[in-house]
């Protein structure tokens, strides 16, 4: 049967804590796979907020949702902005009440710019404040998932920065977990997950 992939394990951790009518955030909408998953999970009574700094990503996600979602959540708000502004994206009434926040870092495959410009990647300067904001948004028992991609230029530094952040979280405040295949190449993606205690 095999172990769950990193992405599936992230969804499993979320699934266990996010139910119909719940509230979730996709902090890196990308092509919208996790956004769609979150919308299905919360159902028509729920709320999903999402952001991405690339307008093409938001457009692609909107199309995916239009095709794959029979009934959207009561609140579905996808914005083209950076996740370090999460506090502005998610209304204050949800502070401390969000069930799950998902991050899928790195760059969006298939978005190579015609000019040959480097792909847009997530960077620690915005990722770290976004993670801190996400943790504040969570309810006790809520979960934050971060898929890390150490394989591309800058990805290793970002993964190290996120690990340092997670390692320093006080145990009374949260539990931090790593899910990683031990016998795959070191640059393979892996998961850090944080469950808020209080
Ligand atoms: N690496 C994954 C996909 C990651 S997509 C894979 O291989 O499947 C990461 C997304 O984060 C991209 O769409 C990118 O535009 C977005 N992103 C980059 N910086 C961001 C920021 N500061 N705020 C929100 N989204 C950001």
Short mmCIF file of C-alpha atoms and ligand atoms in Angstrom, two decimals:
data_model
loop_
_atom_site.label_atom_id
_atom_site.label_comp_id
_atom_site.label_asym_id
_atom_site.label_seq_id
_atom_site.Cartn_x
_atom_site.Cartn_y
_atom_site.Cartn_z
CA UNK A 1 0.00 0.00 0.00
CA UNK A 2 2.84 2.37 0.81
CA UNK A 3 2.91 5.43 3.01
CA UNK A 4 0.89 8.49 2.12
CA UNK A 5 2.67 10.99 -0.10
CA UNK A 6 3.77 14.22 1.55
CA UNK A 7 0.86 16.12 -0.02
CA UNK A 8 -1.68 13.47 0.96
CA UNK A 9 -0.38 13.33 4.51
CA UNK A 10 -0.76 17.12 4.77
CA UNK A 11 -4.38 16.77 3.61
CA UNK A 12 -4.97 13.95 6.08
CA UNK A 13 -3.78 16.07 9.03
CA UNK A 14 -6.13 18.83 7.86
CA UNK A 15 -9.06 16.48 7.22
CA UNK A 16 -8.94 15.25 10.81
CA UNK A 17 -9.39 18.80 12.11
CA UNK A 18 -11.51 20.53 9.47
CA UNK A 19 -15.19 19.68 9.23
CA UNK A 20 -18.35 20.92 7.54
CA UNK A 21 -18.93 24.58 8.37
CA UNK A 22 -15.28 25.11 9.33
CA UNK A 23 -12.79 27.81 8.34
CA UNK A 24 -9.55 27.24 6.43
CA UNK A 25 -6.81 29.19 4.68
CA UNK A 26 -4.72 28.27 1.63
CA UNK A 27 -1.66 30.50 2.00
CA UNK A 28 -0.16 29.50 -1.39
CA UNK A 29 -3.09 28.92 -3.75
CA UNK A 30 -0.88 27.91 -6.70
CA UNK A 31 -2.96 25.83 -9.07
CA UNK A 32 -5.73 25.45 -6.51
CA UNK A 33 -5.50 21.75 -5.64
CA UNK A 34 -5.47 22.37 -1.87
CA UNK A 35 -8.00 25.20 -2.23
CA UNK A 36 -10.44 22.79 -3.86
CA UNK A 37 -9.78 20.20 -1.16
CA UNK A 38 -10.45 22.79 1.59
CA UNK A 39 -13.65 24.00 -0.10
CA UNK A 40 -15.01 20.46 -0.41
CA UNK A 41 -14.15 19.76 3.19
CA UNK A 42 -15.89 22.83 4.71
CA UNK A 43 -18.91 22.53 2.40
CA UNK A 44 -21.52 25.23 1.69
CA UNK A 45 -21.61 26.48 5.30
CA UNK A 46 -17.85 26.95 5.59
CA UNK A 47 -15.30 29.64 4.81
CA UNK A 48 -12.11 29.42 2.76
CA UNK A 49 -9.59 32.24 2.31
CA UNK A 50 -6.67 32.01 -0.08
CA UNK A 51 -3.86 34.11 -1.49
CA UNK A 52 -1.10 33.97 -4.07
CA UNK A 53 1.08 36.75 -5.45
CA UNK A 54 0.68 35.52 -9.05
CA UNK A 55 -2.55 36.56 -10.76
CA UNK A 56 -2.25 33.54 -13.10
CA UNK A 57 -2.35 31.23 -10.09
CA UNK A 58 -5.52 32.83 -8.75
CA UNK A 59 -7.13 32.60 -12.21
CA UNK A 60 -6.16 28.97 -12.61
CA UNK A 61 -7.50 28.14 -9.15
CA UNK A 62 -10.78 29.94 -9.87
CA UNK A 63 -11.21 27.84 -13.00
CA UNK A 64 -10.46 24.65 -11.08
CA UNK A 65 -13.03 25.56 -8.43
CA UNK A 66 -15.65 26.50 -11.04
CA UNK A 67 -15.23 23.08 -12.65
CA UNK A 68 -14.75 20.92 -9.58
CA UNK A 69 -17.00 22.42 -6.95
CA UNK A 70 -20.76 21.91 -7.17
CA UNK A 71 -21.53 24.24 -4.25
CA UNK A 72 -18.95 26.80 -3.08
CA UNK A 73 -18.49 27.65 0.61
CA UNK A 74 -20.57 30.51 1.99
CA UNK A 75 -17.37 32.55 2.07
CA UNK A 76 -14.76 31.95 -0.61
CA UNK A 77 -12.24 34.75 -0.84
CA UNK A 78 -9.16 34.33 -3.06
CA UNK A 79 -6.93 37.37 -3.30
CA UNK A 80 -3.83 38.25 -5.25
CA UNK A 81 -1.63 39.30 -2.35
CA UNK A 82 1.25 38.03 -0.25
CA UNK A 83 0.66 35.66 2.63
CA UNK A 84 2.65 37.86 5.01
CA UNK A 85 -0.54 39.96 4.93
CA UNK A 86 -2.66 37.07 6.21
CA UNK A 87 -4.08 39.20 9.02
CA UNK A 88 -5.55 41.54 6.42
CA UNK A 89 -6.85 38.71 4.26
CA UNK A 90 -8.70 36.88 7.02
CA UNK A 91 -11.29 38.98 8.88
CA UNK A 92 -10.57 39.60 12.58
CA UNK A 93 -13.65 37.62 13.62
CA UNK A 94 -11.77 34.44 12.63
CA UNK A 95 -8.67 35.18 14.72
CA UNK A 96 -7.99 32.21 16.97
CA UNK A 97 -10.79 30.22 15.31
CA UNK A 98 -9.31 28.91 12.07
CA UNK A 99 -9.19 25.11 11.79
CA UNK A 100 -6.38 24.75 9.24
CA UNK A 101 -3.85 26.74 7.22
CA UNK A 102 -1.96 25.10 4.34
CA UNK A 103 1.32 26.26 2.76
CA UNK A 104 2.84 24.63 -0.31
CA UNK A 105 6.13 26.48 -0.84
CA UNK A 106 8.52 26.77 -3.76
CA UNK A 107 7.38 27.71 -7.26
CA UNK A 108 4.48 26.81 -9.43
CA UNK A 109 5.48 24.21 -12.02
CA UNK A 110 4.37 24.99 -15.56
CA UNK A 111 4.55 28.76 -15.13
CA UNK A 112 7.81 29.40 -16.94
CA UNK A 113 7.66 32.93 -18.15
CA UNK A 114 8.19 33.41 -21.91
CA UNK A 115 10.91 35.97 -21.22
CA UNK A 116 12.88 33.24 -19.45
CA UNK A 117 12.66 35.10 -16.12
CA UNK A 118 13.28 33.10 -12.96
CA UNK A 119 10.12 31.54 -11.50
CA UNK A 120 8.38 33.28 -8.62
CA UNK A 121 9.39 31.42 -5.48
CA UNK A 122 8.37 31.75 -1.86
CA UNK A 123 11.08 33.38 0.27
CA UNK A 124 11.80 33.35 4.03
CA UNK A 125 11.35 37.14 4.36
CA UNK A 126 7.63 36.70 3.71
CA UNK A 127 7.19 33.00 4.54
CA UNK A 128 8.26 33.38 8.19
CA UNK A 129 5.94 36.30 9.05
CA UNK A 130 3.16 34.41 7.23
CA UNK A 131 3.72 31.30 9.34
CA UNK A 132 3.61 33.36 12.52
CA UNK A 133 0.39 35.04 11.39
CA UNK A 134 -1.07 31.64 10.48
CA UNK A 135 -0.31 30.26 13.92
CA UNK A 136 -2.12 33.19 15.52
CA UNK A 137 -5.16 32.58 13.37
CA UNK A 138 -5.45 28.93 14.37
CA UNK A 139 -7.81 27.72 17.06
CA UNK A 140 -6.40 25.48 19.78
CA UNK A 141 -6.26 22.05 18.12
CA UNK A 142 -6.02 23.62 14.67
CA UNK A 143 -3.25 22.65 12.26
CA UNK A 144 -0.74 24.39 10.03
CA UNK A 145 0.89 22.36 7.24
CA UNK A 146 3.98 23.43 5.28
CA UNK A 147 5.29 21.45 2.31
CA UNK A 148 8.96 22.30 1.78
CA UNK A 149 10.92 21.97 -1.46
CA UNK A 150 14.66 22.05 -0.77
CA UNK A 151 15.50 21.09 -4.39
CA UNK A 152 15.47 24.44 -6.21
CA UNK A 153 17.77 27.46 -5.82
CA UNK A 154 16.87 29.12 -2.54
CA UNK A 155 14.66 26.19 -1.49
CA UNK A 156 17.23 24.71 0.87
CA UNK A 157 17.70 28.02 2.67
CA UNK A 158 13.95 28.46 2.95
CA UNK A 159 13.47 24.92 4.31
CA UNK A 160 16.22 25.54 6.89
CA UNK A 161 14.60 28.81 7.96
CA UNK A 162 11.19 27.18 8.36
CA UNK A 163 12.72 24.29 10.31
CA UNK A 164 14.49 26.71 12.64
CA UNK A 165 11.20 28.53 13.17
CA UNK A 166 9.30 25.31 13.91
CA UNK A 167 12.04 23.96 16.19
CA UNK A 168 11.92 27.10 18.33
CA UNK A 169 8.16 26.93 18.97
CA UNK A 170 7.49 26.43 22.68
CA UNK A 171 6.03 23.00 23.46
CA UNK A 172 3.32 24.55 25.65
CA UNK A 173 2.11 26.52 22.63
CA UNK A 174 2.27 23.86 19.93
CA UNK A 175 3.50 20.52 18.71
CA UNK A 176 5.68 20.47 15.59
CA UNK A 177 6.05 17.41 13.38
CA UNK A 178 8.21 16.45 10.40
CA UNK A 179 7.05 13.90 7.81
CA UNK A 180 9.84 12.92 5.46
CA UNK A 181 10.87 9.84 3.50
CA UNK A 182 14.18 8.74 4.94
CA UNK A 183 15.52 6.90 1.87
CA UNK A 184 14.63 9.39 -0.87
CA UNK A 185 17.05 12.01 -2.16
CA UNK A 186 17.68 14.78 0.38
CA UNK A 187 16.19 17.39 -1.98
CA UNK A 188 12.79 15.64 -2.10
CA UNK A 189 9.83 17.57 -0.70
CA UNK A 190 8.83 17.01 2.92
CA UNK A 191 6.29 18.24 5.38
CA UNK A 192 6.35 20.21 8.60
CA UNK A 193 3.08 20.39 10.51
CA UNK A 194 2.26 22.38 13.60
CA UNK A 195 -0.71 21.78 15.86
CA UNK A 196 -1.60 24.65 18.13
CA UNK A 197 -2.21 23.75 21.74
CA UNK A 198 -3.30 27.10 23.02
N1 LIG B 1 6.21 23.63 -5.27
C1 LIG B 1 4.82 23.20 -5.42
C2 LIG B 1 3.94 24.31 -5.84
C3 LIG B 1 4.12 25.50 -4.97
S1 LIG B 1 3.15 26.73 -5.54
C4 LIG B 1 4.76 22.04 -6.41
O1 LIG B 1 5.80 21.65 -6.92
O2 LIG B 1 3.66 21.54 -6.65
C5 LIG B 1 3.75 28.07 -4.59
C6 LIG B 1 2.90 29.26 -4.86
O3 LIG B 1 3.25 30.24 -3.91
C7 LIG B 1 3.12 29.87 -6.24
O4 LIG B 1 1.91 29.91 -6.94
C8 LIG B 1 3.61 31.29 -5.92
O5 LIG B 1 3.10 32.29 -6.77
C9 LIG B 1 3.08 31.48 -4.52
N2 LIG B 1 3.77 32.50 -3.74
C10 LIG B 1 5.06 32.90 -3.80
N3 LIG B 1 5.29 33.86 -2.89
C11 LIG B 1 4.12 34.10 -2.26
C12 LIG B 1 3.71 34.99 -1.24
N4 LIG B 1 4.58 35.83 -0.66
N5 LIG B 1 2.42 34.98 -0.84
C13 LIG B 1 1.54 34.10 -1.39
N6 LIG B 1 1.87 33.23 -2.37
C14 LIG B 1 3.13 33.23 -2.79
#
